[in-house]
mmCIF file of C-alpha atoms in Angstrom:
data_model
loop_
_atom_site.group_PDB
_atom_site.id
_atom_site.type_symbol
_atom_site.label_atom_id
_atom_site.label_comp_id
_atom_site.label_asym_id
_atom_site.label_seq_id
_atom_site.Cartn_x
_atom_site.Cartn_y
_atom_site.Cartn_z
ATOM 1 C CA MET A 80 -19.711 52.775 64.209
ATOM 2 C CA GLU A 81 -18.392 49.306 65.087
ATOM 3 C CA ALA A 82 -21.720 48.360 66.738
ATOM 4 C CA PHE A 83 -23.583 49.458 63.601
ATOM 5 C CA SER A 84 -21.328 47.300 61.425
ATOM 6 C CA HIS A 85 -21.821 44.308 63.762
ATOM 7 C CA ASN A 86 -25.621 44.779 63.688
ATOM 8 C CA LYS A 87 -25.576 45.011 59.896
ATOM 9 C CA LYS A 88 -23.559 41.776 59.651
ATOM 10 C CA GLN A 89 -25.869 40.043 62.110
ATOM 11 C CA THR A 90 -28.913 41.168 60.116
ATOM 12 C CA LEU A 91 -27.310 39.877 56.929
ATOM 13 C CA PHE A 92 -26.669 36.488 58.572
ATOM 14 C CA VAL A 93 -30.279 36.281 59.758
ATOM 15 C CA VAL A 94 -31.597 37.174 56.310
ATOM 16 C CA LEU A 95 -29.356 34.575 54.680
ATOM 17 C CA LEU A 96 -30.432 31.979 57.206
ATOM 18 C CA ILE A 97 -34.105 32.718 56.698
ATOM 19 C CA ALA A 98 -33.588 32.587 52.946
ATOM 20 C CA THR A 99 -32.027 29.145 53.448
ATOM 21 C CA LEU A 100 -34.984 28.019 55.541
ATOM 22 C CA ILE A 101 -37.407 29.340 52.955
ATOM 23 C CA THR A 102 -35.695 27.332 50.242
ATOM 24 C CA LEU A 103 -36.433 24.208 52.293
ATOM 25 C CA ALA A 104 -40.090 24.857 51.482
ATOM 26 C CA VAL A 105 -39.511 25.111 47.729
ATOM 27 C CA GLY A 106 -40.188 21.386 47.406
ATOM 28 C CA GLN A 107 -43.764 22.145 48.436
ATOM 29 C CA GLY A 108 -44.263 24.202 45.280
ATOM 30 C CA THR A 109 -43.850 27.629 46.813
ATOM 31 C CA ARG A 110 -43.667 30.640 44.550
ATOM 32 C CA LEU A 111 -43.967 34.392 44.624
ATOM 33 C CA GLY A 112 -47.513 35.584 44.002
ATOM 34 C CA PHE A 113 -49.099 32.303 45.114
ATOM 35 C CA TYR A 114 -52.178 34.083 46.552
ATOM 36 C CA ARG A 115 -52.299 36.825 43.909
ATOM 37 C CA THR A 116 -55.867 35.972 42.876
ATOM 38 C CA SER A 117 -57.151 33.832 45.766
ATOM 39 C CA CYS A 118 -56.191 36.216 48.616
ATOM 40 C CA PRO A 119 -54.419 39.313 47.262
ATOM 41 C CA ARG A 120 -54.254 41.129 50.638
ATOM 42 C CA VAL A 121 -52.536 38.304 52.529
ATOM 43 C CA GLU A 122 -49.222 40.099 53.003
ATOM 44 C CA PHE A 123 -50.883 43.366 54.034
ATOM 45 C CA ILE A 124 -53.084 41.609 56.598
ATOM 46 C CA VAL A 125 -50.200 39.685 58.182
ATOM 47 C CA LEU A 126 -48.041 42.822 58.236
ATOM 48 C CA SER A 127 -50.818 44.811 59.953
ATOM 49 C CA VAL A 128 -51.209 42.180 62.671
ATOM 50 C CA VAL A 129 -47.441 41.917 63.221
ATOM 51 C CA GLN A 130 -47.033 45.716 63.368
ATOM 52 C CA SER A 131 -49.804 45.980 65.952
ATOM 53 C CA ALA A 132 -48.335 43.187 68.071
ATOM 54 C CA ILE A 133 -44.824 44.664 68.018
ATOM 55 C CA ARG A 134 -46.123 48.136 68.879
ATOM 56 C CA SER A 135 -47.838 46.611 71.917
ATOM 57 C CA ASN A 136 -44.873 44.414 72.852
ATOM 58 C CA PRO A 137 -41.530 44.873 71.047
ATOM 59 C CA THR A 138 -40.227 41.580 72.460
ATOM 60 C CA MET A 139 -42.730 39.785 70.226
ATOM 61 C CA ALA A 140 -40.464 40.236 67.173
ATOM 62 C CA PRO A 141 -37.627 37.877 68.151
ATOM 63 C CA GLY A 142 -40.200 35.345 69.351
ATOM 64 C CA LEU A 143 -41.856 35.205 65.927
ATOM 65 C CA LEU A 144 -38.527 34.780 64.155
ATOM 66 C CA ARG A 145 -37.409 32.059 66.565
ATOM 67 C CA MET A 146 -40.777 30.285 66.267
ATOM 68 C CA PHE A 147 -40.338 30.157 62.484
ATOM 69 C CA PHE A 148 -36.810 28.789 62.900
ATOM 70 C CA HIS A 149 -37.989 26.083 65.315
ATOM 71 C CA ASP A 150 -40.864 25.153 63.027
ATOM 72 C CA CYS A 151 -38.615 24.828 59.975
ATOM 73 C CA PHE A 152 -35.860 23.007 61.851
ATOM 74 C CA VAL A 153 -38.083 20.131 62.995
ATOM 75 C CA ASN A 154 -40.107 18.881 60.001
ATOM 76 C CA GLY A 155 -39.788 21.675 57.483
ATOM 77 C CA CYS A 156 -41.759 24.916 57.409
ATOM 78 C CA ASP A 157 -45.185 23.332 57.934
ATOM 79 C CA ALA A 158 -46.590 25.208 60.979
ATOM 80 C CA SER A 159 -46.597 21.986 63.000
ATOM 81 C CA ILE A 160 -45.302 24.091 65.894
ATOM 82 C CA LEU A 161 -48.743 25.752 66.027
ATOM 83 C CA ILE A 162 -50.730 22.545 66.560
ATOM 84 C CA ASP A 163 -52.232 22.190 70.020
ATOM 85 C CA GLY A 164 -52.089 18.940 71.951
ATOM 86 C CA SER A 165 -50.727 17.488 75.156
ATOM 87 C CA SER A 166 -47.598 16.149 73.441
ATOM 88 C CA SER A 167 -47.306 18.461 70.424
ATOM 89 C CA GLU A 168 -44.196 20.421 69.384
ATOM 90 C CA LYS A 169 -45.707 23.425 71.142
ATOM 91 C CA THR A 170 -45.298 21.606 74.482
ATOM 92 C CA ALA A 171 -41.672 20.559 73.909
ATOM 93 C CA LEU A 172 -39.243 22.180 76.327
ATOM 94 C CA PRO A 173 -37.429 24.300 73.671
ATOM 95 C CA ASN A 174 -40.798 25.723 72.543
ATOM 96 C CA SER A 175 -42.597 26.035 75.867
ATOM 97 C CA PHE A 176 -41.748 29.691 76.472
ATOM 98 C CA PHE A 177 -42.509 31.084 73.020
ATOM 99 C CA ARG A 178 -44.499 34.237 72.614
ATOM 100 C CA GLY A 179 -46.345 35.008 69.424
ATOM 101 C CA PHE A 180 -48.800 32.156 68.956
ATOM 102 C CA GLU A 181 -51.588 34.712 69.454
ATOM 103 C CA VAL A 182 -50.143 36.852 66.634
ATOM 104 C CA ILE A 183 -50.414 33.971 64.165
ATOM 105 C CA ASP A 184 -53.930 33.191 65.475
ATOM 106 C CA ALA A 185 -54.988 36.840 64.998
ATOM 107 C CA ALA A 186 -53.653 36.922 61.436
ATOM 108 C CA LYS A 187 -55.362 33.596 60.645
ATOM 109 C CA THR A 188 -58.679 34.895 62.022
ATOM 110 C CA GLN A 189 -58.511 38.011 59.835
ATOM 111 C CA LEU A 190 -57.504 35.995 56.775
ATOM 112 C CA GLU A 191 -60.338 33.518 57.318
ATOM 113 C CA THR A 192 -62.742 36.467 57.208
ATOM 114 C CA GLN A 193 -61.240 37.732 53.932
ATOM 115 C CA CYS A 194 -60.333 34.435 52.234
ATOM 116 C CA PRO A 195 -61.865 31.441 54.038
ATOM 117 C CA GLY A 196 -59.848 28.238 53.815
ATOM 118 C CA VAL A 197 -57.186 29.673 51.507
ATOM 119 C CA VAL A 198 -54.041 30.776 53.380
ATOM 120 C CA SER A 199 -51.999 28.199 55.282
ATOM 121 C CA CYS A 200 -50.718 28.849 58.795
ATOM 122 C CA ALA A 201 -47.271 27.871 57.496
ATOM 123 C CA ASP A 202 -47.338 30.823 55.092
ATOM 124 C CA ILE A 203 -48.632 33.147 57.815
ATOM 125 C CA LEU A 204 -45.729 32.128 60.064
ATOM 126 C CA ALA A 205 -43.191 32.688 57.267
ATOM 127 C CA LEU A 206 -44.593 36.156 56.541
ATOM 128 C CA ALA A 207 -44.782 37.055 60.239
ATOM 129 C CA ALA A 208 -41.120 36.116 60.713
ATOM 130 C CA ARG A 209 -40.068 38.334 57.813
ATOM 131 C CA ASP A 210 -42.298 41.196 58.949
ATOM 132 C CA SER A 211 -40.973 41.007 62.521
ATOM 133 C CA VAL A 212 -37.421 41.426 61.206
ATOM 134 C CA VAL A 213 -38.422 44.397 59.032
ATOM 135 C CA GLU A 214 -40.416 46.047 61.826
ATOM 136 C CA THR A 215 -37.363 45.998 64.082
ATOM 137 C CA GLY A 216 -35.084 47.611 61.503
ATOM 138 C CA GLY A 217 -33.850 44.540 59.634
ATOM 139 C CA THR A 218 -33.736 43.930 55.918
ATOM 140 C CA GLY A 219 -36.780 42.474 54.184
ATOM 141 C CA TRP A 220 -36.901 39.702 51.599
ATOM 142 C CA LEU A 221 -39.415 38.225 49.196
ATOM 143 C CA VAL A 222 -41.284 35.260 50.664
ATOM 144 C CA PRO A 223 -42.407 32.548 48.259
ATOM 145 C CA LEU A 224 -45.782 31.227 49.428
ATOM 146 C CA GLY A 225 -47.774 28.051 48.999
ATOM 147 C CA ARG A 226 -46.640 25.988 51.979
ATOM 148 C CA ARG A 227 -48.987 23.317 53.222
ATOM 149 C CA ASP A 228 -49.784 22.961 56.897
ATOM 150 C CA GLY A 229 -48.494 19.857 58.618
ATOM 151 C CA LEU A 230 -50.967 17.515 60.264
ATOM 152 C CA VAL A 231 -48.568 15.852 62.705
ATOM 153 C CA SER A 232 -46.890 17.503 65.652
ATOM 154 C CA ARG A 233 -44.946 15.540 68.253
ATOM 155 C CA ALA A 234 -42.939 16.983 71.114
ATOM 156 C CA ALA A 235 -40.370 14.229 70.611
ATOM 157 C CA ASP A 236 -39.576 15.605 67.145
ATOM 158 C CA ALA A 237 -38.379 18.832 68.766
ATOM 159 C CA ALA A 238 -35.715 16.941 70.747
ATOM 160 C CA ASN A 239 -33.203 17.557 67.953
ATOM 161 C CA LEU A 240 -33.540 21.340 68.170
ATOM 162 C CA PRO A 241 -30.265 23.022 69.084
ATOM 163 C CA SER A 242 -30.149 23.857 72.775
ATOM 164 C CA PHE A 243 -28.205 26.685 74.369
ATOM 165 C CA ASN A 244 -26.473 24.137 76.599
ATOM 166 C CA ASP A 245 -25.477 21.737 73.804
ATOM 167 C CA PRO A 246 -21.713 21.535 73.301
ATOM 168 C CA VAL A 247 -20.618 23.412 70.189
ATOM 169 C CA ASN A 248 -19.751 20.202 68.305
ATOM 170 C CA ILE A 249 -23.305 18.891 68.879
ATOM 171 C CA GLN A 250 -24.801 22.186 67.686
ATOM 172 C CA ILE A 251 -22.615 22.123 64.581
ATOM 173 C CA MET A 252 -23.754 18.554 63.881
ATOM 174 C CA LYS A 253 -27.439 19.499 64.294
ATOM 175 C CA PHE A 254 -27.063 22.421 61.896
ATOM 176 C CA THR A 255 -25.042 20.379 59.409
ATOM 177 C CA ASP A 256 -27.762 17.690 59.401
ATOM 178 C CA LYS A 257 -30.163 20.385 58.167
ATOM 179 C CA GLY A 258 -27.819 21.674 55.459
ATOM 180 C CA LEU A 259 -26.812 24.732 57.495
ATOM 181 C CA ASN A 260 -23.295 25.874 58.350
ATOM 182 C CA THR A 261 -21.441 27.433 61.270
ATOM 183 C CA GLN A 262 -22.304 30.968 60.127
ATOM 184 C CA ASP A 263 -25.966 30.015 60.406
ATOM 185 C CA LEU A 264 -25.288 28.628 63.875
ATOM 186 C CA VAL A 265 -23.556 31.825 64.987
ATOM 187 C CA ALA A 266 -26.336 34.017 63.565
ATOM 188 C CA LEU A 267 -29.053 32.110 65.394
ATOM 189 C CA SER A 268 -27.448 31.123 68.644
ATOM 190 C CA GLY A 269 -24.731 33.719 69.093
ATOM 191 C CA LYS A 270 -22.157 31.003 69.752
ATOM 192 C CA LEU A 271 -18.620 32.046 69.038
ATOM 193 C CA ILE A 272 -16.844 29.237 67.290
ATOM 194 C CA LYS A 273 -13.104 29.159 66.883
ATOM 195 C CA HIS A 274 -12.195 27.693 63.515
ATOM 196 C CA ARG A 275 -9.153 25.501 63.310
ATOM 197 C CA GLU A 276 -6.662 26.631 60.706
#
């Protein structure tokens, strides 16, 4: 029973963190129903691709969620992590072992067939992150859409990503700089932080 309660709390933290990250994109004019007329099946198509990928490889789910976090943490939720190039974010050390790029590519290919030039990769990544959480038993949330894809991706920009070997005070500072708190840090990195009374 205690493990169930811990998992439920951890899921709640992840959902709250993702909701925080999604609000970072609100400045881009995101809203619910953004593709209602231009690509009404967008969420179904992304969900289908994510479900298929997770059935084939269950370890794909945490990779998609972490990819979304890394994308949002660097320059906002703009899919700049997906841009190829010899010194792009994709090649930065914290991102070099990600799985899931092919899932976003597969969803984009299907969406280009249905709605050419309409759905951004940034929105696909946001939906895929949510769907990966739901497919592994987590709680879902509404995803406002309408993000624009970034055009710039530099590995150097990923240098400020939290690292597992950063001291806790450095990780706290990195999260605080993004408007996140220690609960967000614990939910994403699993660090146990002793609060001073």
